[in-house]
């Protein structure tokens, strides 16, 4: 007889805590977007006067980054910092995710390739701006977790595949944009081949673990590209499969 009211009370407390946590997450996420906006303004040399587009900022505002990190904590998730996601990998700093997305110039009818799915966060951002996102991850456990997470969160236009992204994903392309989130000395030639004319490849060029040049490679004609270094960044290395 006394158990029922107690249970109802306990459920009420749980629901209240969940709502309070949601409200905190919403506040922290809004603060993160403002921090990114301010940072982009102060770095006008990188992006030009127009800064980050409202479309990109809106995607950042809509995406629950706390659901992509192991702790699921909002105070950790919405600081403008990279976060370890296990197996020696990191989810990039939100400003860098926004910057790479902006540089890729993703439009609603675009097909986009991501190399380095990691947590799936960058793929989720791209999914809100493009028609289709194909994402490749080389570490089986990360590929599996990210694919399940994106499915559970109903990002239905994202496909995740386990493999070495060096060779791209020809069956999914050709691509309007390619975003690579691991560092390599040179852009992989299969990725340039799978890029449409007019499309952009955004990736960190340089050795892993030190600083690299975030670079935009634009395909201006078949077999012809232009390359522009944007800003120094620090990414994990691009690894190659053994076979
Ligand atoms: N974009 C991710 C961050 C990725 S960190 C996110 O939003 O969370 C870089 C990722 O690239 C790691 O998960 C790493 O395993 C992966 N990676 C490194 N080399 C790769 C390769 N050759 N092919 C596919 N993925 C690769």
PDB file of C-alpha atoms and ligand atoms in Angstrom:
ATOM      1  CA  UNK A   1       0.000   0.000   0.000  1.00  0.00           C
ATOM      2  CA  UNK A   2       2.799   2.418   0.897  1.00  0.00           C
ATOM      3  CA  UNK A   3       4.998   1.246  -1.951  1.00  0.00           C
ATOM      4  CA  UNK A   4       2.947   2.835  -4.745  1.00  0.00           C
ATOM      5  CA  UNK A   5       3.120   6.478  -3.544  1.00  0.00           C
ATOM      6  CA  UNK A   6       6.861   6.039  -2.919  1.00  0.00           C
ATOM      7  CA  UNK A   7       7.353   4.641  -6.389  1.00  0.00           C
ATOM      8  CA  UNK A   8       5.389   7.487  -7.947  1.00  0.00           C
ATOM      9  CA  UNK A   9       7.478   9.976  -5.924  1.00  0.00           C
ATOM     10  CA  UNK A  10      10.725   8.287  -7.028  1.00  0.00           C
ATOM     11  CA  UNK A  11       9.618   8.336 -10.666  1.00  0.00           C
ATOM     12  CA  UNK A  12       8.760  12.003 -10.276  1.00  0.00           C
ATOM     13  CA  UNK A  13      12.258  12.730  -8.937  1.00  0.00           C
ATOM     14  CA  UNK A  14      13.859  10.817 -11.812  1.00  0.00           C
ATOM     15  CA  UNK A  15      11.724  12.705 -14.362  1.00  0.00           C
ATOM     16  CA  UNK A  16      12.543  16.028 -12.683  1.00  0.00           C
ATOM     17  CA  UNK A  17      16.273  15.222 -12.739  1.00  0.00           C
ATOM     18  CA  UNK A  18      16.072  14.252 -16.409  1.00  0.00           C
ATOM     19  CA  UNK A  19      14.292  17.510 -17.239  1.00  0.00           C
ATOM     20  CA  UNK A  20      16.808  19.528 -15.210  1.00  0.00           C
ATOM     21  CA  UNK A  21      19.674  17.779 -17.008  1.00  0.00           C
ATOM     22  CA  UNK A  22      18.031  18.420 -20.401  1.00  0.00           C
ATOM     23  CA  UNK A  23      17.645  22.109 -19.543  1.00  0.00           C
ATOM     24  CA  UNK A  24      21.303  22.286 -18.494  1.00  0.00           C
ATOM     25  CA  UNK A  25      22.330  20.601 -21.779  1.00  0.00           C
ATOM     26  CA  UNK A  26      20.266  23.073 -23.818  1.00  0.00           C
ATOM     27  CA  UNK A  27      21.918  26.007 -22.003  1.00  0.00           C
ATOM     28  CA  UNK A  28      25.427  24.599 -22.361  1.00  0.00           C
ATOM     29  CA  UNK A  29      24.863  23.806 -26.047  1.00  0.00           C
ATOM     30  CA  UNK A  30      23.605  27.346 -26.743  1.00  0.00           C
ATOM     31  CA  UNK A  31      26.693  28.721 -24.939  1.00  0.00           C
ATOM     32  CA  UNK A  32      28.923  26.479 -27.080  1.00  0.00           C
ATOM     33  CA  UNK A  33      27.355  27.856 -30.276  1.00  0.00           C
ATOM     34  CA  UNK A  34      27.900  31.437 -29.057  1.00  0.00           C
ATOM     35  CA  UNK A  35      31.543  30.599 -28.241  1.00  0.00           C
ATOM     36  CA  UNK A  36      32.012  29.174 -31.752  1.00  0.00           C
ATOM     37  CA  UNK A  37      30.349  32.236 -33.308  1.00  0.00           C
ATOM     38  CA  UNK A  38      32.602  34.612 -31.345  1.00  0.00           C
ATOM     39  CA  UNK A  39      35.702  32.576 -32.162  1.00  0.00           C
ATOM     40  CA  UNK A  40      34.827  32.582 -35.873  1.00  0.00           C
ATOM     41  CA  UNK A  41      34.394  36.369 -35.782  1.00  0.00           C
ATOM     42  CA  UNK A  42      37.790  36.836 -34.138  1.00  0.00           C
ATOM     43  CA  UNK A  43      39.318  34.537 -36.782  1.00  0.00           C
ATOM     44  CA  UNK A  44      37.869  36.480 -39.723  1.00  0.00           C
ATOM     45  CA  UNK A  45      41.135  35.985 -41.639  1.00  0.00           C
ATOM     46  CA  UNK A  46      40.368  32.256 -41.813  1.00  0.00           C
ATOM     47  CA  UNK A  47      36.757  32.369 -42.988  1.00  0.00           C
ATOM     48  CA  UNK A  48      36.400  35.843 -44.458  1.00  0.00           C
ATOM     49  CA  UNK A  49      33.968  38.483 -43.195  1.00  0.00           C
ATOM     50  CA  UNK A  50      30.904  36.264 -43.643  1.00  0.00           C
ATOM     51  CA  UNK A  51      32.228  33.882 -40.942  1.00  0.00           C
ATOM     52  CA  UNK A  52      30.323  30.678 -40.250  1.00  0.00           C
ATOM     53  CA  UNK A  53      26.968  30.304 -41.982  1.00  0.00           C
ATOM     54  CA  UNK A  54      23.753  30.169 -39.945  1.00  0.00           C
ATOM     55  CA  UNK A  55      23.054  26.730 -41.473  1.00  0.00           C
ATOM     56  CA  UNK A  56      26.253  25.331 -39.972  1.00  0.00           C
ATOM     57  CA  UNK A  57      25.656  27.035 -36.610  1.00  0.00           C
ATOM     58  CA  UNK A  58      22.077  25.706 -36.562  1.00  0.00           C
ATOM     59  CA  UNK A  59      23.319  22.141 -37.160  1.00  0.00           C
ATOM     60  CA  UNK A  60      25.772  22.599 -34.254  1.00  0.00           C
ATOM     61  CA  UNK A  61      22.896  23.900 -32.105  1.00  0.00           C
ATOM     62  CA  UNK A  62      20.668  20.934 -32.971  1.00  0.00           C
ATOM     63  CA  UNK A  63      23.196  18.147 -32.382  1.00  0.00           C
ATOM     64  CA  UNK A  64      23.404  16.570 -28.930  1.00  0.00           C
ATOM     65  CA  UNK A  65      27.188  16.228 -28.618  1.00  0.00           C
ATOM     66  CA  UNK A  66      26.810  14.737 -25.110  1.00  0.00           C
ATOM     67  CA  UNK A  67      25.294  11.621 -26.694  1.00  0.00           C
ATOM     68  CA  UNK A  68      28.494  11.081 -28.727  1.00  0.00           C
ATOM     69  CA  UNK A  69      30.995  10.971 -25.824  1.00  0.00           C
ATOM     70  CA  UNK A  70      31.592   8.183 -23.282  1.00  0.00           C
ATOM     71  CA  UNK A  71      30.617  10.273 -20.191  1.00  0.00           C
ATOM     72  CA  UNK A  72      27.416  11.701 -21.725  1.00  0.00           C
ATOM     73  CA  UNK A  73      28.032  14.761 -19.507  1.00  0.00           C
ATOM     74  CA  UNK A  74      26.855  18.135 -20.772  1.00  0.00           C
ATOM     75  CA  UNK A  75      29.460  20.185 -18.898  1.00  0.00           C
ATOM     76  CA  UNK A  76      32.174  18.132 -20.612  1.00  0.00           C
ATOM     77  CA  UNK A  77      30.446  17.830 -23.993  1.00  0.00           C
ATOM     78  CA  UNK A  78      29.790  21.516 -24.643  1.00  0.00           C
ATOM     79  CA  UNK A  79      33.180  22.966 -23.747  1.00  0.00           C
ATOM     80  CA  UNK A  80      34.944  23.978 -26.988  1.00  0.00           C
ATOM     81  CA  UNK A  81      37.534  21.188 -26.634  1.00  0.00           C
ATOM     82  CA  UNK A  82      38.419  17.833 -28.178  1.00  0.00           C
ATOM     83  CA  UNK A  83      37.400  14.820 -26.035  1.00  0.00           C
ATOM     84  CA  UNK A  84      38.922  11.305 -25.912  1.00  0.00           C
ATOM     85  CA  UNK A  85      36.497   8.657 -27.213  1.00  0.00           C
ATOM     86  CA  UNK A  86      38.641   5.605 -26.373  1.00  0.00           C
ATOM     87  CA  UNK A  87      41.064   3.498 -28.423  1.00  0.00           C
ATOM     88  CA  UNK A  88      43.438   6.465 -28.649  1.00  0.00           C
ATOM     89  CA  UNK A  89      41.002   8.557 -30.713  1.00  0.00           C
ATOM     90  CA  UNK A  90      39.326  11.917 -30.082  1.00  0.00           C
ATOM     91  CA  UNK A  91      36.167  13.735 -31.102  1.00  0.00           C
ATOM     92  CA  UNK A  92      37.338  17.083 -32.555  1.00  0.00           C
ATOM     93  CA  UNK A  93      36.882  20.482 -30.916  1.00  0.00           C
ATOM     94  CA  UNK A  94      33.409  21.835 -31.884  1.00  0.00           C
ATOM     95  CA  UNK A  95      34.875  24.961 -33.541  1.00  0.00           C
ATOM     96  CA  UNK A  96      37.017  22.763 -35.799  1.00  0.00           C
ATOM     97  CA  UNK A  97      33.977  20.591 -36.678  1.00  0.00           C
ATOM     98  CA  UNK A  98      32.064  23.759 -37.615  1.00  0.00           C
ATOM     99  CA  UNK A  99      35.040  25.145 -39.555  1.00  0.00           C
ATOM    100  CA  UNK A 100      35.569  21.936 -41.573  1.00  0.00           C
ATOM    101  CA  UNK A 101      31.846  21.736 -42.306  1.00  0.00           C
ATOM    102  CA  UNK A 102      31.826  25.352 -43.500  1.00  0.00           C
ATOM    103  CA  UNK A 103      34.909  24.844 -45.676  1.00  0.00           C
ATOM    104  CA  UNK A 104      33.263  21.790 -47.290  1.00  0.00           C
ATOM    105  CA  UNK A 105      30.394  24.103 -48.462  1.00  0.00           C
ATOM    106  CA  UNK A 106      27.765  21.392 -48.038  1.00  0.00           C
ATOM    107  CA  UNK A 107      24.391  21.993 -49.767  1.00  0.00           C
ATOM    108  CA  UNK A 108      21.082  20.117 -49.216  1.00  0.00           C
ATOM    109  CA  UNK A 109      21.396  18.012 -52.403  1.00  0.00           C
ATOM    110  CA  UNK A 110      25.013  16.973 -51.726  1.00  0.00           C
ATOM    111  CA  UNK A 111      26.507  13.521 -51.292  1.00  0.00           C
ATOM    112  CA  UNK A 112      29.330  13.737 -48.756  1.00  0.00           C
ATOM    113  CA  UNK A 113      32.082  11.327 -47.729  1.00  0.00           C
ATOM    114  CA  UNK A 114      33.651  11.406 -44.288  1.00  0.00           C
ATOM    115  CA  UNK A 115      36.832   9.441 -43.562  1.00  0.00           C
ATOM    116  CA  UNK A 116      37.257   8.816 -39.812  1.00  0.00           C
ATOM    117  CA  UNK A 117      33.771   8.276 -38.327  1.00  0.00           C
ATOM    118  CA  UNK A 118      35.087   8.140 -34.727  1.00  0.00           C
ATOM    119  CA  UNK A 119      32.108   8.936 -32.498  1.00  0.00           C
ATOM    120  CA  UNK A 120      29.828   9.823 -35.421  1.00  0.00           C
ATOM    121  CA  UNK A 121      29.462  13.471 -34.318  1.00  0.00           C
ATOM    122  CA  UNK A 122      30.883  15.095 -37.471  1.00  0.00           C
ATOM    123  CA  UNK A 123      28.778  12.690 -39.564  1.00  0.00           C
ATOM    124  CA  UNK A 124      25.653  13.794 -37.639  1.00  0.00           C
ATOM    125  CA  UNK A 125      26.434  17.463 -38.362  1.00  0.00           C
ATOM    126  CA  UNK A 126      26.984  16.731 -42.064  1.00  0.00           C
ATOM    127  CA  UNK A 127      23.779  14.652 -42.180  1.00  0.00           C
ATOM    128  CA  UNK A 128      21.700  17.715 -41.320  1.00  0.00           C
ATOM    129  CA  UNK A 129      23.195  19.715 -44.183  1.00  0.00           C
ATOM    130  CA  UNK A 130      23.508  17.123 -46.977  1.00  0.00           C
ATOM    131  CA  UNK A 131      21.290  14.587 -48.754  1.00  0.00           C
ATOM    132  CA  UNK A 132      23.525  11.578 -48.054  1.00  0.00           C
ATOM    133  CA  UNK A 133      26.582  11.006 -45.872  1.00  0.00           C
ATOM    134  CA  UNK A 134      28.848   7.976 -46.231  1.00  0.00           C
ATOM    135  CA  UNK A 135      31.394   7.582 -43.449  1.00  0.00           C
ATOM    136  CA  UNK A 136      34.289   5.124 -43.158  1.00  0.00           C
ATOM    137  CA  UNK A 137      36.023   4.098 -39.916  1.00  0.00           C
ATOM    138  CA  UNK A 138      39.053   1.823 -39.652  1.00  0.00           C
ATOM    139  CA  UNK A 139      38.634   0.700 -35.987  1.00  0.00           C
ATOM    140  CA  UNK A 140      35.905  -1.987 -35.779  1.00  0.00           C
ATOM    141  CA  UNK A 141      34.656  -1.095 -32.288  1.00  0.00           C
ATOM    142  CA  UNK A 142      34.286   2.607 -33.158  1.00  0.00           C
ATOM    143  CA  UNK A 143      32.580   1.839 -36.489  1.00  0.00           C
ATOM    144  CA  UNK A 144      30.088  -0.450 -34.768  1.00  0.00           C
ATOM    145  CA  UNK A 145      29.302   1.937 -31.888  1.00  0.00           C
ATOM    146  CA  UNK A 146      28.960   4.976 -34.165  1.00  0.00           C
ATOM    147  CA  UNK A 147      26.719   3.110 -36.637  1.00  0.00           C
ATOM    148  CA  UNK A 148      24.396   2.005 -33.817  1.00  0.00           C
ATOM    149  CA  UNK A 149      24.386   5.484 -32.247  1.00  0.00           C
ATOM    150  CA  UNK A 150      23.513   7.198 -35.536  1.00  0.00           C
ATOM    151  CA  UNK A 151      20.787   4.612 -36.186  1.00  0.00           C
ATOM    152  CA  UNK A 152      19.310   5.034 -32.684  1.00  0.00           C
ATOM    153  CA  UNK A 153      19.321   8.830 -33.110  1.00  0.00           C
ATOM    154  CA  UNK A 154      17.516   8.432 -36.481  1.00  0.00           C
ATOM    155  CA  UNK A 155      20.234   9.919 -38.698  1.00  0.00           C
ATOM    156  CA  UNK A 156      18.774   7.835 -41.516  1.00  0.00           C
ATOM    157  CA  UNK A 157      20.785   9.428 -44.332  1.00  0.00           C
ATOM    158  CA  UNK A 158      24.153   8.294 -42.892  1.00  0.00           C
ATOM    159  CA  UNK A 159      25.830   4.995 -43.816  1.00  0.00           C
ATOM    160  CA  UNK A 160      28.862   3.834 -41.833  1.00  0.00           C
ATOM    161  CA  UNK A 161      31.313   1.290 -43.200  1.00  0.00           C
ATOM    162  CA  UNK A 162      34.291  -0.420 -41.595  1.00  0.00           C
ATOM    163  CA  UNK A 163      37.440  -0.075 -43.689  1.00  0.00           C
ATOM    164  CA  UNK A 164      40.475   1.936 -44.743  1.00  0.00           C
ATOM    165  CA  UNK A 165      39.171   5.255 -46.010  1.00  0.00           C
ATOM    166  CA  UNK A 166      42.262   5.769 -48.186  1.00  0.00           C
ATOM    167  CA  UNK A 167      40.438   4.045 -51.030  1.00  0.00           C
ATOM    168  CA  UNK A 168      37.262   6.061 -50.553  1.00  0.00           C
ATOM    169  CA  UNK A 169      33.833   4.559 -51.233  1.00  0.00           C
ATOM    170  CA  UNK A 170      33.250   4.545 -55.028  1.00  0.00           C
ATOM    171  CA  UNK A 171      29.780   2.925 -54.773  1.00  0.00           C
ATOM    172  CA  UNK A 172      28.569   5.856 -52.667  1.00  0.00           C
ATOM    173  CA  UNK A 173      30.184   8.608 -54.827  1.00  0.00           C
ATOM    174  CA  UNK A 174      30.996  10.670 -56.738  1.00  0.00           C
ATOM    175  CA  UNK A 175      31.099  13.191 -53.917  1.00  0.00           C
ATOM    176  CA  UNK A 176      30.305  16.883 -53.734  1.00  0.00           C
ATOM    177  CA  UNK A 177      32.469  17.143 -50.616  1.00  0.00           C
ATOM    178  CA  UNK A 178      34.886  14.944 -48.660  1.00  0.00           C
ATOM    179  CA  UNK A 179      35.881  15.570 -45.043  1.00  0.00           C
ATOM    180  CA  UNK A 180      38.853  13.630 -43.639  1.00  0.00           C
ATOM    181  CA  UNK A 181      39.274  13.819 -39.866  1.00  0.00           C
ATOM    182  CA  UNK A 182      42.713  12.178 -39.510  1.00  0.00           C
ATOM    183  CA  UNK A 183      46.105  13.595 -40.557  1.00  0.00           C
ATOM    184  CA  UNK A 184      48.129  12.447 -43.562  1.00  0.00           C
ATOM    185  CA  UNK A 185      51.036  13.958 -45.537  1.00  0.00           C
ATOM    186  CA  UNK A 186      49.228  14.009 -48.895  1.00  0.00           C
ATOM    187  CA  UNK A 187      45.580  13.803 -49.953  1.00  0.00           C
ATOM    188  CA  UNK A 188      44.789  10.193 -51.034  1.00  0.00           C
ATOM    189  CA  UNK A 189      44.490  10.132 -54.852  1.00  0.00           C
ATOM    190  CA  UNK A 190      41.398   7.824 -54.824  1.00  0.00           C
ATOM    191  CA  UNK A 191      39.576  10.542 -52.850  1.00  0.00           C
ATOM    192  CA  UNK A 192      40.458  13.193 -55.433  1.00  0.00           C
ATOM    193  CA  UNK A 193      39.241  10.835 -58.164  1.00  0.00           C
ATOM    194  CA  UNK A 194      35.912  10.297 -56.379  1.00  0.00           C
ATOM    195  CA  UNK A 195      35.373  14.055 -55.959  1.00  0.00           C
ATOM    196  CA  UNK A 196      33.073  15.775 -58.486  1.00  0.00           C
ATOM    197  CA  UNK A 197      34.460  18.696 -60.475  1.00  0.00           C
ATOM    198  CA  UNK A 198      33.693  21.753 -58.317  1.00  0.00           C
ATOM    199  CA  UNK A 199      33.822  19.617 -55.158  1.00  0.00           C
ATOM    200  CA  UNK A 200      36.063  20.112 -52.126  1.00  0.00           C
ATOM    201  CA  UNK A 201      38.194  17.857 -49.972  1.00  0.00           C
ATOM    202  CA  UNK A 202      38.850  19.243 -46.481  1.00  0.00           C
ATOM    203  CA  UNK A 203      41.567  17.549 -44.440  1.00  0.00           C
ATOM    204  CA  UNK A 204      44.558  18.083 -42.124  1.00  0.00           C
ATOM    205  CA  UNK A 205      47.783  17.655 -44.139  1.00  0.00           C
ATOM    206  CA  UNK A 206      50.940  16.818 -42.188  1.00  0.00           C
ATOM    207  CA  UNK A 207      52.267  14.275 -39.702  1.00  0.00           C
ATOM    208  CA  UNK A 208      49.928  12.851 -37.013  1.00  0.00           C
ATOM    209  CA  UNK A 209      50.040  14.092 -33.379  1.00  0.00           C
ATOM    210  CA  UNK A 210      51.969  17.311 -34.181  1.00  0.00           C
ATOM    211  CA  UNK A 211      50.408  20.258 -35.989  1.00  0.00           C
ATOM    212  CA  UNK A 212      49.059  20.016 -39.504  1.00  0.00           C
ATOM    213  CA  UNK A 213      47.704  22.465 -42.023  1.00  0.00           C
ATOM    214  CA  UNK A 214      43.929  22.226 -42.370  1.00  0.00           C
ATOM    215  CA  UNK A 215      43.680  22.244 -46.157  1.00  0.00           C
ATOM    216  CA  UNK A 216      40.981  22.685 -48.788  1.00  0.00           C
ATOM    217  CA  UNK A 217      41.650  20.875 -52.069  1.00  0.00           C
ATOM    218  CA  UNK A 218      39.219  21.975 -54.779  1.00  0.00           C
ATOM    219  CA  UNK A 219      38.789  19.917 -57.950  1.00  0.00           C
ATOM    220  CA  UNK A 220      38.546  22.527 -60.679  1.00  0.00           C
ATOM    221  CA  UNK A 221      38.662  20.155 -63.700  1.00  0.00           C
ATOM    222  CA  UNK A 222      39.235  16.417 -64.225  1.00  0.00           C
ATOM    223  CA  UNK A 223      42.801  15.776 -63.005  1.00  0.00           C
ATOM    224  CA  UNK A 224      43.223  19.404 -61.866  1.00  0.00           C
ATOM    225  CA  UNK A 225      43.078  20.754 -58.299  1.00  0.00           C
ATOM    226  CA  UNK A 226      43.891  23.876 -56.324  1.00  0.00           C
ATOM    227  CA  UNK A 227      45.111  23.680 -52.721  1.00  0.00           C
ATOM    228  CA  UNK A 228      44.682  26.232 -49.952  1.00  0.00           C
ATOM    229  CA  UNK A 229      46.063  25.959 -46.410  1.00  0.00           C
ATOM    230  CA  UNK A 230      43.624  27.483 -43.898  1.00  0.00           C
ATOM    231  CA  UNK A 231      44.862  27.161 -40.327  1.00  0.00           C
ATOM    232  CA  UNK A 232      47.105  25.002 -38.128  1.00  0.00           C
ATOM    233  CA  UNK A 233      45.301  22.121 -36.396  1.00  0.00           C
ATOM    234  CA  UNK A 234      46.197  18.984 -34.424  1.00  0.00           C
ATOM    235  CA  UNK A 235      44.603  15.690 -35.488  1.00  0.00           C
ATOM    236  CA  UNK A 236      45.234  11.992 -34.770  1.00  0.00           C
ATOM    237  CA  UNK A 237      47.127  10.144 -37.538  1.00  0.00           C
ATOM    238  CA  UNK A 238      45.500   8.603 -40.575  1.00  0.00           C
ATOM    239  CA  UNK A 239      46.325   4.891 -40.278  1.00  0.00           C
ATOM    240  CA  UNK A 240      46.453   2.275 -43.034  1.00  0.00           C
ATOM    241  CA  UNK A 241      45.025  -1.239 -42.970  1.00  0.00           C
ATOM    242  CA  UNK A 242      47.598  -4.069 -42.926  1.00  0.00           C
ATOM    243  CA  UNK A 243      46.246  -5.978 -45.944  1.00  0.00           C
TER     244      UNK A 243
HETATM  245  N1  LIG B   1      35.115  12.602 -37.007  1.00  0.00           N
HETATM  246  C1  LIG B   1      35.238  11.982 -35.700  1.00  0.00           C
HETATM  247  C2  LIG B   1      36.603  12.222 -35.072  1.00  0.00           C
HETATM  248  C3  LIG B   1      37.526  11.267 -35.597  1.00  0.00           C
HETATM  249  S1  LIG B   1      39.119  11.045 -34.900  1.00  0.00           S
HETATM  250  C4  LIG B   1      34.156  12.434 -34.749  1.00  0.00           C
HETATM  251  O1  LIG B   1      33.360  13.311 -35.089  1.00  0.00           O
HETATM  252  O2  LIG B   1      34.090  11.874 -33.655  1.00  0.00           O
HETATM  253  C5  LIG B   1      39.799  10.277 -36.347  1.00  0.00           C
HETATM  254  C6  LIG B   1      39.210   8.938 -36.701  1.00  0.00           C
HETATM  255  O3  LIG B   1      39.800   8.530 -37.934  1.00  0.00           O
HETATM  256  C7  LIG B   1      39.519   7.834 -35.686  1.00  0.00           C
HETATM  257  O4  LIG B   1      38.339   7.236 -35.267  1.00  0.00           O
HETATM  258  C8  LIG B   1      40.413   6.872 -36.477  1.00  0.00           C
HETATM  259  O5  LIG B   1      40.239   5.522 -36.109  1.00  0.00           O
HETATM  260  C9  LIG B   1      39.942   7.129 -37.903  1.00  0.00           C
HETATM  261  N2  LIG B   1      40.873   6.741 -38.966  1.00  0.00           N
HETATM  262  C10 LIG B   1      42.216   6.878 -38.992  1.00  0.00           C
HETATM  263  N3  LIG B   1      42.709   6.412 -40.154  1.00  0.00           N
HETATM  264  C11 LIG B   1      41.645   5.970 -40.887  1.00  0.00           C
HETATM  265  C12 LIG B   1      41.504   5.375 -42.171  1.00  0.00           C
HETATM  266  N4  LIG B   1      42.564   5.075 -42.955  1.00  0.00           N
HETATM  267  N5  LIG B   1      40.266   5.064 -42.620  1.00  0.00           N
HETATM  268  C13 LIG B   1      39.162   5.320 -41.849  1.00  0.00           C
HETATM  269  N6  LIG B   1      39.249   5.859 -40.621  1.00  0.00           N
HETATM  270  C14 LIG B   1      40.467   6.203 -40.130  1.00  0.00           C
END
